[in-house]
Structure formats: structure tokens, C-alpha cells
């Protein structure tokens, strides 16, 4: 590339790199945690405790403590599962898809987004696990030789789910950890320099002896690129498989071919909203405004606008197909969805997901951090309702009017959901305090200073 | 701190990534091979400057992915189509489309694992020790420093000349690096090794137990970590329950209700009652035929013979066994000429089978009504045959019978004529009011004395 080599005064480029290290590392190095951080952690742990209690009651009594019934056999559990998984997808998207498409602004947020993925998938996995009723037998889902001589049934989308979600979890963790290693090495060296021996040993073990060797970086970058290339189809496959849970059934309202792309778009939509919900306050609290810049936030708002409209298109398509199919049950399912007993959920969904994000058309909105935060909360709510609407309304009014019923959650449904929010919050806050929250090495590599002092003849960049 | 150990190499520091690239190129052009550059982020262009060969990692990953694909397909085929073919809605046992998602996921999974672990392996990491870590300068490589190190084992290495080369390439500082004189510092601390070895061994114990269990036989019951399948919170028949006011887990029929198909309005067929009395005949829907007698014989031999005996004299294996044990338990002689059962109306006999009598339990729950009537019919035939006289044998058959000395049975008078033919029968005192519906147990035993 013919970029003019930037000429720096001696030491100036290094000054810029040092600044990045310092600004990121201080979050973890501050001797006392921020008051707001402590407060948030307290609230999260309280919520987590509610969740733990709900799980305790659930395990000792049985899933009858939930509001699920014979008619509405999937309810909040699966709603929350799909919701959390969807949230997780934005992390992979930011770290993998934006990497492949060379969107260098991603480096400011990818670490946090990947952490969000992992924690969200953990929360998601909890729901189907508990919904089995006997989670301690979950290993029966893995193919293993047993004394009943039985194998899992690989033609079931629920089995596909097991493979897709666990592959996704593994990949996310490895990808995240690999990205962390050079930054953990930075922490190791800083702790060693300050004489904090124990921390240096812990970070040292975690950073595997990384020493920034060019020969290592060479393989590292290859692996990173390939992992990004693998994670991209994976993330699409995971939510497609999740949508198969519904699409392969024969229930009107579930049985549609539009589900995979529709679910994936929704996943990206909700995930980006969650990234913003998390990062806007933290960026403010920890003074990271010059690293997570306004342009980055604006770019994410545009993605929200685009995916929000994709989701809106899917809603419209569903109605069109219901009418166009001429199928009585299909038509009924959708009229019921909008005007049946769950009409309020449907309208919450449409207004939060389609109408409210239209505000992102205006630059004024995309630059107003407070407003973005509020809008993102709405999107989070709207996407939760989308899953609820698909699952509960379709089940509550299926083929046989004799089986129709209504779903009302119990306090244990609500408690578990609050608990996962608490788990997520707790993990995220701990991550923010003890792990490099921003991919320092990647930020440095994306800075103009990274090309400083290049050969005057040009030719490299 | 830096001590007496052998010289490991020299380390030079450069101000910018660009200068590092230039220096790397010069070092390489000078013919060095055992050198490396160190930087806080991947410096682009340095691979080519240093002459780093493309890594074979992508090939390994391809191999891993391919193994994942093959493994995923084989796993599904072997388990669901070969080892335990599973009929799902009549679909073919092996059809690729349904197996694509999992094959896809295993492909990704194994590629990812190869990429991750392969990368670290090729990089020879984790590594607990490296000489350069002894230099303070090296601690800044993860922050802002751009370093180039040349090892002393390089053929062209020369303490003075090499340092000069690095300086000429624009180094802001060049430093010698010596090995730690203590060789122990170059190996993993003993306690870490011990921890890794022992925890690995510990982790293998469950697998060892499982392997042993798979290859041995035992008559002991399973070890159930979670006993909720063995002790299920459910009620069995006639169990107690404090859920209901009457303390029973059984829920009886609701008053004034009839279960589907259980109206049983036909009193004669279902209860043996006709016009308020035990019926003498048979319900009209039954066709009295040899076939029905045969049917009755089979049912009788199954249900009644164990106590009443094949001949109906009341000494089947059960009473015999009781007698052998020194007890006495007499199943009624059903065929005794002039005895109560012979005189009993058909309806009452039917009722006895249905609801039992004293120590004999009812068979209504085991034998459907039509079969009970068949048993009644067979019992009548049995009574007749057990009390038969020579006169009863048709003339043309007589000649073909092996004839022992025939004695007139010493039984009560009029043996030949006393045994009633099944449908007719004499009519001894019929019960005034037969108990109407079978309540429970052996409630319905009208007097027949």
C-alpha cells in the first residue's frame, strides 16, 4: 500500500503504546475498586443468590414449580435460553466477522464482547439443562457406551443443539483465551516490575510464557485468522440449529423455513444492544472514552438499525406467508399472535424491536450516549419478548382447542431469570476488574503508530 | 543479578516497529539464523524481513477438521444406523441430511482444537523459562519495546561484531544476556511437576473404575449416585396417602358416575341375576355349544384347577400342598352329587366366580364375564361327568368303551338322575334377595343352605 510512512520523533510512538497499556491496565491495578463497581457487584450477587435459591427449590421439588404446563411445555426456560444465546452471538460477530471484514474499530470492544459471549452462553446453557428435570443425567446426551446399550438420537434437533452449543462454548472460550494471552503477559510483566510476586506468578501461568516473539506472532496470527474464519460459520450455525428446534416441528407459528436467518438477525440485533448496554456505563466509569470512541458506538447503532429492520422484515414476512399459504392453522396462528391473549407481548415486541430503533436514523441520537443506552434496554426487552411470543403464543393455541391454555410465570421462573442476569453481571464485573478488558495488543497494532519509522522507501505497511 | 552463567545472546532495543523491521532485515542479510524479534503486537512486514517461513498450521487444521468431519459422520452412522438402528417415523436408517448439522459441528470443533493447541505446540509454549526474562528490558516487550535478540549459538555470532551490527542498525541499546548459573532455574519447579503428575493420575481414577466395571461381572446391584429412579415418589395400589381425607391413595369411583364402557346394565350377563333372583339359565347372548364348553374347560384348568382340581373334587395342588405342610385348607368339592354347588343356581355360581366366597377370592378382575359363564357351563359338565352312570352313555358308544366292573356309585341315592343337565337343573331354594351389586371383596354371598 502506498501509505506515506509517518515520521515520528524518537520515543513518540512508544509513548502512544505506553498510554494504551496504562489506560487499560489501571482498571485492574487500581488498589481500591470503584464504588459504583462495588455497588453493581453487590446487586448482581444478590440477584445471583435469588437464582441459586430458585434452582435449589427447582431441584428439590421438580420442574412443576415453573409455570409450564402440558400445553405450554416450553416457556420461560426456552425463551431465556434462546435470548441468552442470541446475546452471545454479537460477541463472536464482533471478534470474528468484523475481523474478517477488516473493521479495525472492533479492537476497542472485542475483548469485552467475547467475554459477554462466554457468560451469556453459560447463562443460556443453564436453562435446557435445568429443563431436563434431572440435570445430573445431562451426560446421557453425550454419546458414550452405557449399560443400556443406547445411543443418543442424532436426528433430533435437540441433539444438534447439544453439539452446536457445546462447540460454540468451547470455541468462544479458546478464542477469547488465545486473544487474552499477550495481554495477560503484559499484566504479568507489570506485576513483576512492581514486585507483586503472587500476581506475577498467576498471570505468568495464565500467559503461558508469552514473550511476543515474531516467530510466535506469525503462527498466532494465522491461528487467529483461521479461528475467526471457523467461528463465523459456527455462529450462524448455532442460531440456525437453535431455530431448528422450532422449525422442524409441525406447530403453526414454528414450522417455517424463514427461522434460521430470522433468528440469526435477531441474535445479532440483541447482542449488539447488550454490548452497548454493558459498555456505555463502563466506558464512562473507567474513563475509556478515547479507546471506545464515539465512532465505534455510532457504528454499532447503525448495525442495530439494520438488524432491527431485518427482524421487522421477518415479522412482516411471517404474516404474508400465513396469508399466502391459505392454510387455516397458519393464518390463525398469526392472527392469534397479534390479537390473541398474548397481544400485549406481541406489541411490546414490535414496538421495542421495530419502531423504537428507527430513532437510530438520526445522527443526533447516535451521538447521544444516554439515549442510546435507553434505546438498547428497549431492544433487550423487545428481543426477549420476540422469543416469548414465538414460543408461548404458538403453544398456547395449537391445533386442539380443548388443550388451549395460558401461560403465567411463577416466582421460580422469574427468580431463575433474575439469577442468570445476576450470574452474567457478576462474571462480567469480575472480568472487568481482573482481566485486561481491552485487547491492548490489538489496539496497539491498529494504531497509526504501529507503522511508525517504516522504511523510507515504502512498500511495507 | 546477572551472573556468571554462559552467554546466551545479545538483546537490542529499537525505537519503532519500522526500525525493528529494518534491523531484522540487516541481521538476516548478514547471515544470522538464530535470532528473533520481540514486540507488543504483531509487526506487519517483519515475517518477510526475518525470512520466517509460512507455518504449516493451516495444514494441521485442515487435517483436524477433516478428522472431525469423518468422525462426526462415522459416529452417527455407527451408533444410529449400525450398532443400534433406530426407526424414527419410518425414515431410512441412514439419511445424510439429518446428520449434517452434527457433522458440521464436529468439523468445526476439531479444527478449532487443532488451531488452538497446534498453535501453542508449534510455538513451544507454554514455557516456564526463558533466558531473556532475566533482563529488565525484556519485561517491557509486552508494553512498548521493540527488541531483537541474537543467540550465541548462531554460527556467525561474535560478541563484538554482532553488537556492532545491531548498533549500526539503529539500536538505542544493546545488552548481553547470560544464562542463570543455577540449572534448576531452567526447569519446572519440582512441586509444579508433582502437582501436574498427581492431579493427572487422580483424574484418571474414574476412568479406571469404569474400565474395570466394563470388564468384570458382579451380582451386586448398581451403585446409584442419584437414587431418584429407584425410589420414586409415586403411589402403588392400596397405598396410604395423607393427601386425601380418607387416607387412601386409591380414588374410588365418584358417586353417580360410570366409567366409559362400564355401564354393564345387563344384570343377567354381568351379575347373574334375573328378575331379582339368581338366574337358573344362561344369559341369552351366549350360544351354548361344545365350543363354549371347551373354552370353559381351558379357563377352568387355568383359574380353578389349582385349588379345585381338574376333576373338581376340591383337591388341587394348593390344598394338597397345604395338607403336606400339616394344615387343612379345603377347596370346596364342586361336583359332589347333591352337594351345594350342584344345587346352586347358575347365577350364584357365576357370582362366586366373580366375587369369591369366604377364603376364595373373586376372579372378576381377571376373567371377563363371557369366560366366567363358560366356566359355569364347564362346571356343570364336570358335575355331570363326575357323577355319570353307565346309562348315561349312548348305546352305540357303549360297545367301544373298555368296561371294568361297573358298580353303581355308592354315592347318595339317584346318582344318575340327580345330576342336572346344565341349562335346566332342579331349583332348590333360590335366594330371596341376591345382593345387587358387587361392592367390595366377598360381599355377595346369599344363603344357599
mmCIF file of C-alpha atoms in Angstrom, chain A residues 92-418:
data_model
loop_
_atom_site.group_PDB
_atom_site.id
_atom_site.type_symbol
_atom_site.label_atom_id
_atom_site.label_comp_id
_atom_site.label_asym_id
_atom_site.label_seq_id
_atom_site.Cartn_x
_atom_site.Cartn_y
_atom_site.Cartn_z
ATOM 1 C CA UNK A 92 -18.446 -13.708 18.153
ATOM 2 C CA UNK A 93 -19.665 -11.485 15.405
ATOM 3 C CA UNK A 94 -17.585 -8.578 16.623
ATOM 4 C CA UNK A 95 -14.498 -10.650 17.185
ATOM 5 C CA UNK A 96 -14.711 -12.874 14.124
ATOM 6 C CA UNK A 97 -16.848 -11.396 11.383
ATOM 7 C CA UNK A 98 -15.614 -7.848 11.864
ATOM 8 C CA UNK A 99 -12.084 -9.197 11.962
ATOM 9 C CA UNK A 100 -12.506 -10.948 8.650
ATOM 10 C CA UNK A 101 -14.034 -7.828 7.141
ATOM 11 C CA UNK A 102 -11.124 -5.758 8.496
ATOM 12 C CA UNK A 103 -13.234 -3.442 10.629
ATOM 13 C CA UNK A 104 -10.393 -2.205 12.772
ATOM 14 C CA UNK A 105 -12.705 -0.350 15.162
ATOM 15 C CA UNK A 106 -13.670 -3.685 16.608
ATOM 16 C CA UNK A 107 -10.450 -3.870 18.613
ATOM 17 C CA UNK A 108 -11.788 -1.456 21.208
ATOM 18 C CA UNK A 109 -14.703 -3.687 22.106
ATOM 19 C CA UNK A 110 -13.925 -7.221 21.008
ATOM 20 C CA UNK A 111 -12.479 -8.409 24.312
ATOM 21 C CA UNK A 112 -15.498 -7.317 26.310
ATOM 22 C CA UNK A 113 -17.844 -8.602 23.637
ATOM 23 C CA UNK A 114 -16.191 -12.015 23.661
ATOM 24 C CA UNK A 115 -16.401 -12.157 27.437
ATOM 25 C CA UNK A 116 -20.057 -11.304 27.105
ATOM 26 C CA UNK A 117 -20.448 -14.227 24.685
ATOM 27 C CA UNK A 118 -18.975 -16.692 27.111
ATOM 28 C CA UNK A 119 -21.001 -15.505 30.074
ATOM 29 C CA UNK A 120 -24.190 -15.350 28.011
ATOM 30 C CA UNK A 121 -23.697 -18.894 26.733
ATOM 31 C CA UNK A 122 -23.156 -20.045 30.326
ATOM 32 C CA UNK A 123 -26.471 -18.477 31.326
ATOM 33 C CA UNK A 124 -28.144 -19.931 28.251
ATOM 34 C CA UNK A 125 -26.869 -23.435 28.874
ATOM 35 C CA UNK A 126 -28.360 -23.432 32.332
ATOM 36 C CA UNK A 127 -31.921 -23.388 31.038
ATOM 37 C CA UNK A 128 -32.151 -26.507 28.880
ATOM 38 C CA UNK A 129 -30.013 -28.260 31.471
ATOM 39 C CA UNK A 130 -32.477 -27.474 34.236
ATOM 40 C CA UNK A 131 -35.422 -28.102 31.962
ATOM 41 C CA UNK A 132 -34.380 -31.738 31.662
ATOM 42 C CA UNK A 133 -35.585 -32.032 35.245
ATOM 43 C CA UNK A 134 -32.633 -34.202 36.217
ATOM 44 C CA UNK A 135 -29.622 -32.157 35.234
ATOM 45 C CA UNK A 136 -27.298 -34.651 36.836
ATOM 46 C CA UNK A 137 -28.127 -37.005 33.990
ATOM 47 C CA UNK A 138 -27.215 -34.445 31.347
ATOM 48 C CA UNK A 139 -24.256 -36.574 30.339
ATOM 49 C CA UNK A 140 -26.727 -39.075 28.907
ATOM 50 C CA UNK A 141 -26.913 -36.707 25.966
ATOM 51 C CA UNK A 142 -23.292 -37.342 25.105
ATOM 52 C CA UNK A 143 -22.593 -40.458 23.087
ATOM 53 C CA UNK A 144 -20.968 -42.887 25.493
ATOM 54 C CA UNK A 145 -21.055 -46.658 25.899
ATOM 55 C CA UNK A 146 -23.532 -47.438 28.657
ATOM 56 C CA UNK A 147 -25.134 -50.488 30.190
ATOM 57 C CA UNK A 148 -28.414 -49.819 28.411
ATOM 58 C CA UNK A 149 -26.604 -50.038 25.075
ATOM 59 C CA UNK A 150 -28.343 -46.892 23.982
ATOM 60 C CA UNK A 151 -27.008 -44.065 21.864
ATOM 61 C CA UNK A 152 -28.322 -40.562 21.511
ATOM 62 C CA UNK A 153 -30.752 -39.974 18.686
ATOM 63 C CA UNK A 154 -28.771 -37.868 16.303
ATOM 64 C CA UNK A 155 -31.701 -36.921 14.143
ATOM 65 C CA UNK A 156 -33.241 -34.773 16.809
ATOM 66 C CA UNK A 157 -32.639 -31.019 16.615
ATOM 67 C CA UNK A 158 -32.329 -31.048 20.388
ATOM 68 C CA UNK A 159 -29.291 -33.292 19.949
ATOM 69 C CA UNK A 160 -27.933 -30.886 17.342
ATOM 70 C CA UNK A 161 -28.357 -28.206 19.953
ATOM 71 C CA UNK A 162 -26.153 -30.104 22.366
ATOM 72 C CA UNK A 163 -23.378 -30.300 19.808
ATOM 73 C CA UNK A 164 -23.815 -26.788 18.460
ATOM 74 C CA UNK A 165 -23.920 -25.078 21.821
ATOM 75 C CA UNK A 166 -21.051 -27.024 23.335
ATOM 76 C CA UNK A 167 -18.885 -26.480 20.252
ATOM 77 C CA UNK A 168 -19.783 -22.835 20.422
ATOM 78 C CA UNK A 169 -18.901 -22.612 24.080
ATOM 79 C CA UNK A 170 -15.554 -24.343 23.536
ATOM 80 C CA UNK A 171 -14.676 -22.201 20.550
ATOM 81 C CA UNK A 172 -15.646 -18.988 22.297
ATOM 82 C CA UNK A 173 -13.560 -19.797 25.335
ATOM 83 C CA UNK A 174 -10.494 -20.837 23.343
ATOM 84 C CA UNK A 175 -10.736 -17.862 21.001
ATOM 85 C CA UNK A 176 -11.123 -15.494 23.913
ATOM 86 C CA UNK A 177 -8.319 -17.033 25.873
ATOM 87 C CA UNK A 178 -5.985 -17.015 22.943
ATOM 88 C CA UNK A 179 -6.622 -13.319 22.458
ATOM 89 C CA UNK A 180 -6.006 -12.764 26.150
ATOM 90 C CA UNK A 181 -2.587 -14.403 26.336
ATOM 91 C CA UNK A 182 -0.464 -11.460 25.091
ATOM 92 C CA UNK A 183 -2.386 -9.073 27.336
ATOM 93 C CA UNK A 184 -2.058 -11.357 30.322
ATOM 94 C CA UNK A 185 1.653 -11.317 29.604
ATOM 95 C CA UNK A 186 1.505 -7.531 29.824
ATOM 96 C CA UNK A 187 -0.119 -7.829 33.234
ATOM 97 C CA UNK A 188 2.486 -10.370 34.252
ATOM 98 C CA UNK A 189 5.338 -8.070 33.335
ATOM 99 C CA UNK A 190 3.743 -5.093 35.040
ATOM 100 C CA UNK A 191 3.160 -7.047 38.222
ATOM 101 C CA UNK A 192 6.707 -8.354 38.136
ATOM 102 C CA UNK A 193 8.059 -4.848 37.652
ATOM 103 C CA UNK A 194 6.095 -3.634 40.660
ATOM 104 C CA UNK A 195 7.243 -6.609 42.688
ATOM 105 C CA UNK A 196 3.807 -8.193 43.165
ATOM 106 C CA UNK A 197 5.105 -11.720 43.135
ATOM 107 C CA UNK A 198 1.935 -13.745 43.600
ATOM 108 C CA UNK A 199 0.010 -11.872 40.925
ATOM 109 C CA UNK A 200 3.001 -12.170 38.609
ATOM 110 C CA UNK A 201 3.008 -15.932 39.074
ATOM 111 C CA UNK A 202 -0.728 -16.237 38.434
ATOM 112 C CA UNK A 203 -0.701 -14.008 35.364
ATOM 113 C CA UNK A 204 2.522 -15.695 34.348
ATOM 114 C CA UNK A 205 0.998 -19.150 34.409
ATOM 115 C CA UNK A 206 -2.029 -17.886 32.519
ATOM 116 C CA UNK A 207 0.077 -16.208 29.852
ATOM 117 C CA UNK A 208 1.944 -19.439 29.146
ATOM 118 C CA UNK A 209 5.338 -17.764 28.969
ATOM 119 C CA UNK A 210 4.392 -15.496 26.101
ATOM 120 C CA UNK A 211 7.256 -13.255 25.043
ATOM 121 C CA UNK A 212 5.995 -11.514 21.945
ATOM 122 C CA UNK A 213 8.367 -13.313 19.628
ATOM 123 C CA UNK A 214 7.861 -12.525 15.954
ATOM 124 C CA UNK A 215 8.012 -16.234 15.154
ATOM 125 C CA UNK A 216 5.253 -16.816 17.679
ATOM 126 C CA UNK A 217 3.212 -13.889 16.453
ATOM 127 C CA UNK A 218 3.385 -15.334 12.967
ATOM 128 C CA UNK A 219 1.653 -18.579 13.951
ATOM 129 C CA UNK A 220 -0.550 -16.776 16.394
ATOM 130 C CA UNK A 221 -1.937 -14.514 13.704
ATOM 131 C CA UNK A 222 -2.527 -17.439 11.382
ATOM 132 C CA UNK A 223 -4.375 -19.297 14.078
ATOM 133 C CA UNK A 224 -6.352 -16.181 14.929
ATOM 134 C CA UNK A 225 -7.382 -15.660 11.334
ATOM 135 C CA UNK A 226 -8.411 -19.280 10.920
ATOM 136 C CA UNK A 227 -10.284 -19.297 14.209
ATOM 137 C CA UNK A 228 -12.148 -16.208 13.074
ATOM 138 C CA UNK A 229 -12.898 -17.982 9.831
ATOM 139 C CA UNK A 230 -14.203 -21.002 11.724
ATOM 140 C CA UNK A 231 -16.176 -19.007 14.258
ATOM 141 C CA UNK A 232 -18.076 -17.156 11.586
ATOM 142 C CA UNK A 233 -19.928 -20.111 10.074
ATOM 143 C CA UNK A 234 -20.185 -21.556 13.563
ATOM 144 C CA UNK A 235 -22.068 -18.599 14.958
ATOM 145 C CA UNK A 236 -24.531 -18.768 12.079
ATOM 146 C CA UNK A 237 -24.918 -22.498 12.524
ATOM 147 C CA UNK A 238 -25.578 -22.238 16.233
ATOM 148 C CA UNK A 239 -28.542 -19.970 15.983
ATOM 149 C CA UNK A 240 -29.799 -21.818 12.927
ATOM 150 C CA UNK A 241 -29.726 -25.024 14.916
ATOM 151 C CA UNK A 242 -31.491 -23.296 17.786
ATOM 152 C CA UNK A 243 -34.164 -22.205 15.346
ATOM 153 C CA UNK A 244 -34.447 -25.797 14.047
ATOM 154 C CA UNK A 245 -35.747 -26.774 17.470
ATOM 155 C CA UNK A 246 -38.842 -24.934 16.385
ATOM 156 C CA UNK A 247 -38.754 -25.049 12.617
ATOM 157 C CA UNK A 248 -38.623 -28.849 12.370
ATOM 158 C CA UNK A 249 -41.727 -29.221 14.479
ATOM 159 C CA UNK A 250 -45.196 -29.146 12.951
ATOM 160 C CA UNK A 251 -46.640 -26.428 15.090
ATOM 161 C CA UNK A 252 -48.096 -23.475 13.178
ATOM 162 C CA UNK A 253 -46.024 -20.454 14.083
ATOM 163 C CA UNK A 254 -42.896 -22.589 14.442
ATOM 164 C CA UNK A 255 -42.895 -24.583 11.265
ATOM 165 C CA UNK A 256 -41.302 -22.083 8.872
ATOM 166 C CA UNK A 257 -38.197 -22.071 6.717
ATOM 167 C CA UNK A 258 -37.577 -18.411 7.473
ATOM 168 C CA UNK A 259 -36.478 -19.220 11.005
ATOM 169 C CA UNK A 260 -32.704 -19.672 10.645
ATOM 170 C CA UNK A 261 -31.919 -16.285 9.062
ATOM 171 C CA UNK A 262 -34.593 -14.625 11.128
ATOM 172 C CA UNK A 263 -33.125 -15.988 14.346
ATOM 173 C CA UNK A 264 -29.577 -15.088 13.366
ATOM 174 C CA UNK A 265 -30.559 -11.497 12.559
ATOM 175 C CA UNK A 266 -32.357 -11.282 15.872
ATOM 176 C CA UNK A 267 -29.328 -12.678 17.652
ATOM 177 C CA UNK A 268 -27.035 -10.037 16.212
ATOM 178 C CA UNK A 269 -29.582 -7.372 16.978
ATOM 179 C CA UNK A 270 -29.976 -8.330 20.617
ATOM 180 C CA UNK A 271 -26.269 -8.977 21.046
ATOM 181 C CA UNK A 272 -25.218 -5.559 19.850
ATOM 182 C CA UNK A 273 -27.816 -3.994 22.078
ATOM 183 C CA UNK A 274 -26.370 -5.895 25.015
ATOM 184 C CA UNK A 275 -22.790 -4.904 24.151
ATOM 185 C CA UNK A 276 -23.821 -1.283 24.225
ATOM 186 C CA UNK A 277 -25.834 -1.705 27.409
ATOM 187 C CA UNK A 278 -22.733 -3.047 29.114
ATOM 188 C CA UNK A 279 -20.048 -0.874 27.623
ATOM 189 C CA UNK A 280 -21.648 2.549 27.764
ATOM 190 C CA UNK A 281 -21.667 2.774 31.561
ATOM 191 C CA UNK A 282 -18.325 1.009 31.987
ATOM 192 C CA UNK A 283 -16.653 3.190 29.418
ATOM 193 C CA UNK A 284 -17.862 6.170 31.376
ATOM 194 C CA UNK A 285 -16.861 4.762 34.753
ATOM 195 C CA UNK A 286 -13.400 3.661 33.762
ATOM 196 C CA UNK A 287 -12.520 6.534 31.528
ATOM 197 C CA UNK A 288 -12.101 4.586 28.339
ATOM 198 C CA UNK A 289 -13.727 7.175 26.112
ATOM 199 C CA UNK A 290 -10.632 7.704 23.996
ATOM 200 C CA UNK A 291 -10.344 3.993 23.305
ATOM 201 C CA UNK A 292 -14.011 3.098 22.851
ATOM 202 C CA UNK A 293 -14.655 6.113 20.681
ATOM 203 C CA UNK A 294 -17.877 7.756 19.628
ATOM 204 C CA UNK A 295 -17.403 6.490 16.076
ATOM 205 C CA UNK A 296 -17.399 2.922 17.377
ATOM 206 C CA UNK A 297 -20.637 3.476 19.201
ATOM 207 C CA UNK A 298 -22.142 5.062 16.165
ATOM 208 C CA UNK A 299 -21.152 2.114 14.024
ATOM 209 C CA UNK A 300 -22.872 -0.222 16.427
ATOM 210 C CA UNK A 301 -26.014 1.914 16.342
ATOM 211 C CA UNK A 302 -26.075 1.548 12.583
ATOM 212 C CA UNK A 303 -25.836 -2.222 12.936
ATOM 213 C CA UNK A 304 -28.718 -2.086 15.382
ATOM 214 C CA UNK A 305 -30.775 -0.113 12.912
ATOM 215 C CA UNK A 306 -30.039 -2.541 10.095
ATOM 216 C CA UNK A 307 -30.636 -5.750 12.034
ATOM 217 C CA UNK A 308 -33.727 -4.260 13.665
ATOM 218 C CA UNK A 309 -35.217 -3.751 10.268
ATOM 219 C CA UNK A 310 -34.265 -7.266 9.214
ATOM 220 C CA UNK A 311 -36.148 -8.573 12.175
ATOM 221 C CA UNK A 312 -39.079 -6.326 11.248
ATOM 222 C CA UNK A 313 -38.988 -7.721 7.738
ATOM 223 C CA UNK A 314 -39.143 -11.217 9.168
ATOM 224 C CA UNK A 315 -42.232 -10.325 11.217
ATOM 225 C CA UNK A 316 -43.914 -8.984 8.097
ATOM 226 C CA UNK A 317 -42.880 -11.989 6.016
ATOM 227 C CA UNK A 318 -44.380 -14.364 8.541
ATOM 228 C CA UNK A 319 -47.730 -12.624 8.219
ATOM 229 C CA UNK A 320 -47.532 -12.536 4.467
ATOM 230 C CA UNK A 321 -46.755 -16.232 4.248
ATOM 231 C CA UNK A 322 -49.513 -17.066 6.693
ATOM 232 C CA UNK A 323 -51.961 -15.312 4.410
ATOM 233 C CA UNK A 324 -50.398 -16.506 1.174
ATOM 234 C CA UNK A 325 -50.239 -20.140 2.268
ATOM 235 C CA UNK A 326 -54.017 -20.244 2.538
ATOM 236 C CA UNK A 327 -53.521 -22.567 5.462
ATOM 237 C CA UNK A 328 -56.208 -22.137 8.075
ATOM 238 C CA UNK A 329 -53.994 -23.029 11.033
ATOM 239 C CA UNK A 330 -51.123 -20.899 9.845
ATOM 240 C CA UNK A 331 -53.419 -17.914 9.460
ATOM 241 C CA UNK A 332 -54.968 -18.483 12.812
ATOM 242 C CA UNK A 333 -51.571 -18.774 14.492
ATOM 243 C CA UNK A 334 -50.527 -15.332 13.335
ATOM 244 C CA UNK A 335 -53.791 -13.535 13.863
ATOM 245 C CA UNK A 336 -53.744 -15.043 17.319
ATOM 246 C CA UNK A 337 -50.196 -13.925 17.843
ATOM 247 C CA UNK A 338 -51.042 -10.277 17.315
ATOM 248 C CA UNK A 339 -54.605 -10.181 18.629
ATOM 249 C CA UNK A 340 -54.903 -13.253 20.840
ATOM 250 C CA UNK A 341 -54.448 -13.437 24.576
ATOM 251 C CA UNK A 342 -50.758 -12.536 24.297
ATOM 252 C CA UNK A 343 -51.379 -9.447 22.195
ATOM 253 C CA UNK A 344 -49.553 -7.300 24.729
ATOM 254 C CA UNK A 345 -46.373 -9.316 24.319
ATOM 255 C CA UNK A 346 -46.616 -9.040 20.572
ATOM 256 C CA UNK A 347 -46.982 -5.296 20.671
ATOM 257 C CA UNK A 348 -44.152 -4.936 23.163
ATOM 258 C CA UNK A 349 -42.031 -6.889 20.723
ATOM 259 C CA UNK A 350 -42.919 -4.875 17.636
ATOM 260 C CA UNK A 351 -42.544 -1.524 19.310
ATOM 261 C CA UNK A 352 -39.251 -2.336 21.005
ATOM 262 C CA UNK A 353 -37.671 -4.107 18.061
ATOM 263 C CA UNK A 354 -39.002 -2.336 15.011
ATOM 264 C CA UNK A 355 -40.406 1.045 15.927
ATOM 265 C CA UNK A 356 -38.072 2.321 18.632
ATOM 266 C CA UNK A 357 -34.779 1.534 16.816
ATOM 267 C CA UNK A 358 -35.925 3.763 13.960
ATOM 268 C CA UNK A 359 -34.602 6.602 16.093
ATOM 269 C CA UNK A 360 -31.114 5.485 15.049
ATOM 270 C CA UNK A 361 -31.709 7.049 11.666
ATOM 271 C CA UNK A 362 -30.747 10.335 13.270
ATOM 272 C CA UNK A 363 -27.123 11.176 13.900
ATOM 273 C CA UNK A 364 -28.236 13.241 16.864
ATOM 274 C CA UNK A 365 -29.480 10.038 18.511
ATOM 275 C CA UNK A 366 -26.439 8.000 17.539
ATOM 276 C CA UNK A 367 -24.241 10.526 19.314
ATOM 277 C CA UNK A 368 -26.302 10.756 22.482
ATOM 278 C CA UNK A 369 -24.905 8.143 24.825
ATOM 279 C CA UNK A 370 -27.710 8.323 27.370
ATOM 280 C CA UNK A 371 -30.367 7.950 24.725
ATOM 281 C CA UNK A 372 -28.538 5.034 23.111
ATOM 282 C CA UNK A 373 -28.358 3.308 26.465
ATOM 283 C CA UNK A 374 -32.116 3.660 26.985
ATOM 284 C CA UNK A 375 -32.915 2.526 23.457
ATOM 285 C CA UNK A 376 -30.695 -0.518 23.891
ATOM 286 C CA UNK A 377 -32.535 -1.516 27.027
ATOM 287 C CA UNK A 378 -35.712 -1.424 24.984
ATOM 288 C CA UNK A 379 -34.162 -3.617 22.349
ATOM 289 C CA UNK A 380 -33.118 -6.119 25.010
ATOM 290 C CA UNK A 381 -36.673 -6.230 26.292
ATOM 291 C CA UNK A 382 -38.105 -6.443 22.808
ATOM 292 C CA UNK A 383 -35.902 -9.353 21.842
ATOM 293 C CA UNK A 384 -36.873 -11.219 24.969
ATOM 294 C CA UNK A 385 -40.490 -10.751 24.016
ATOM 295 C CA UNK A 386 -39.809 -11.947 20.493
ATOM 296 C CA UNK A 387 -38.712 -15.338 21.828
ATOM 297 C CA UNK A 388 -41.551 -15.439 24.297
ATOM 298 C CA UNK A 389 -44.097 -14.598 21.614
ATOM 299 C CA UNK A 390 -42.816 -17.282 19.270
ATOM 300 C CA UNK A 391 -42.720 -19.940 21.951
ATOM 301 C CA UNK A 392 -45.659 -19.278 24.223
ATOM 302 C CA UNK A 393 -48.317 -17.992 21.829
ATOM 303 C CA UNK A 394 -47.784 -20.830 19.405
ATOM 304 C CA UNK A 395 -48.039 -23.474 22.092
ATOM 305 C CA UNK A 396 -50.911 -21.938 23.985
ATOM 306 C CA UNK A 397 -53.125 -22.085 20.895
ATOM 307 C CA UNK A 398 -52.211 -25.167 18.932
ATOM 308 C CA UNK A 399 -54.396 -27.484 16.855
ATOM 309 C CA UNK A 400 -56.780 -28.726 19.532
ATOM 310 C CA UNK A 401 -58.901 -26.028 21.136
ATOM 311 C CA UNK A 402 -59.521 -28.447 24.000
ATOM 312 C CA UNK A 403 -55.883 -28.115 25.042
ATOM 313 C CA UNK A 404 -55.674 -24.348 24.828
ATOM 314 C CA UNK A 405 -54.393 -22.569 27.854
ATOM 315 C CA UNK A 406 -52.482 -19.535 29.024
ATOM 316 C CA UNK A 407 -49.040 -19.173 30.476
ATOM 317 C CA UNK A 408 -48.339 -17.344 33.703
ATOM 318 C CA UNK A 409 -44.856 -17.483 35.158
ATOM 319 C CA UNK A 410 -44.326 -18.457 38.788
ATOM 320 C CA UNK A 411 -41.876 -16.739 41.100
ATOM 321 C CA UNK A 412 -39.385 -19.504 40.358
ATOM 322 C CA UNK A 413 -39.494 -18.738 36.650
ATOM 323 C CA UNK A 414 -38.824 -15.126 37.464
ATOM 324 C CA UNK A 415 -36.274 -15.959 40.134
ATOM 325 C CA UNK A 416 -34.201 -18.089 37.805
ATOM 326 C CA UNK A 417 -34.236 -15.431 35.120
ATOM 327 C CA UNK A 418 -33.128 -12.807 37.618
#
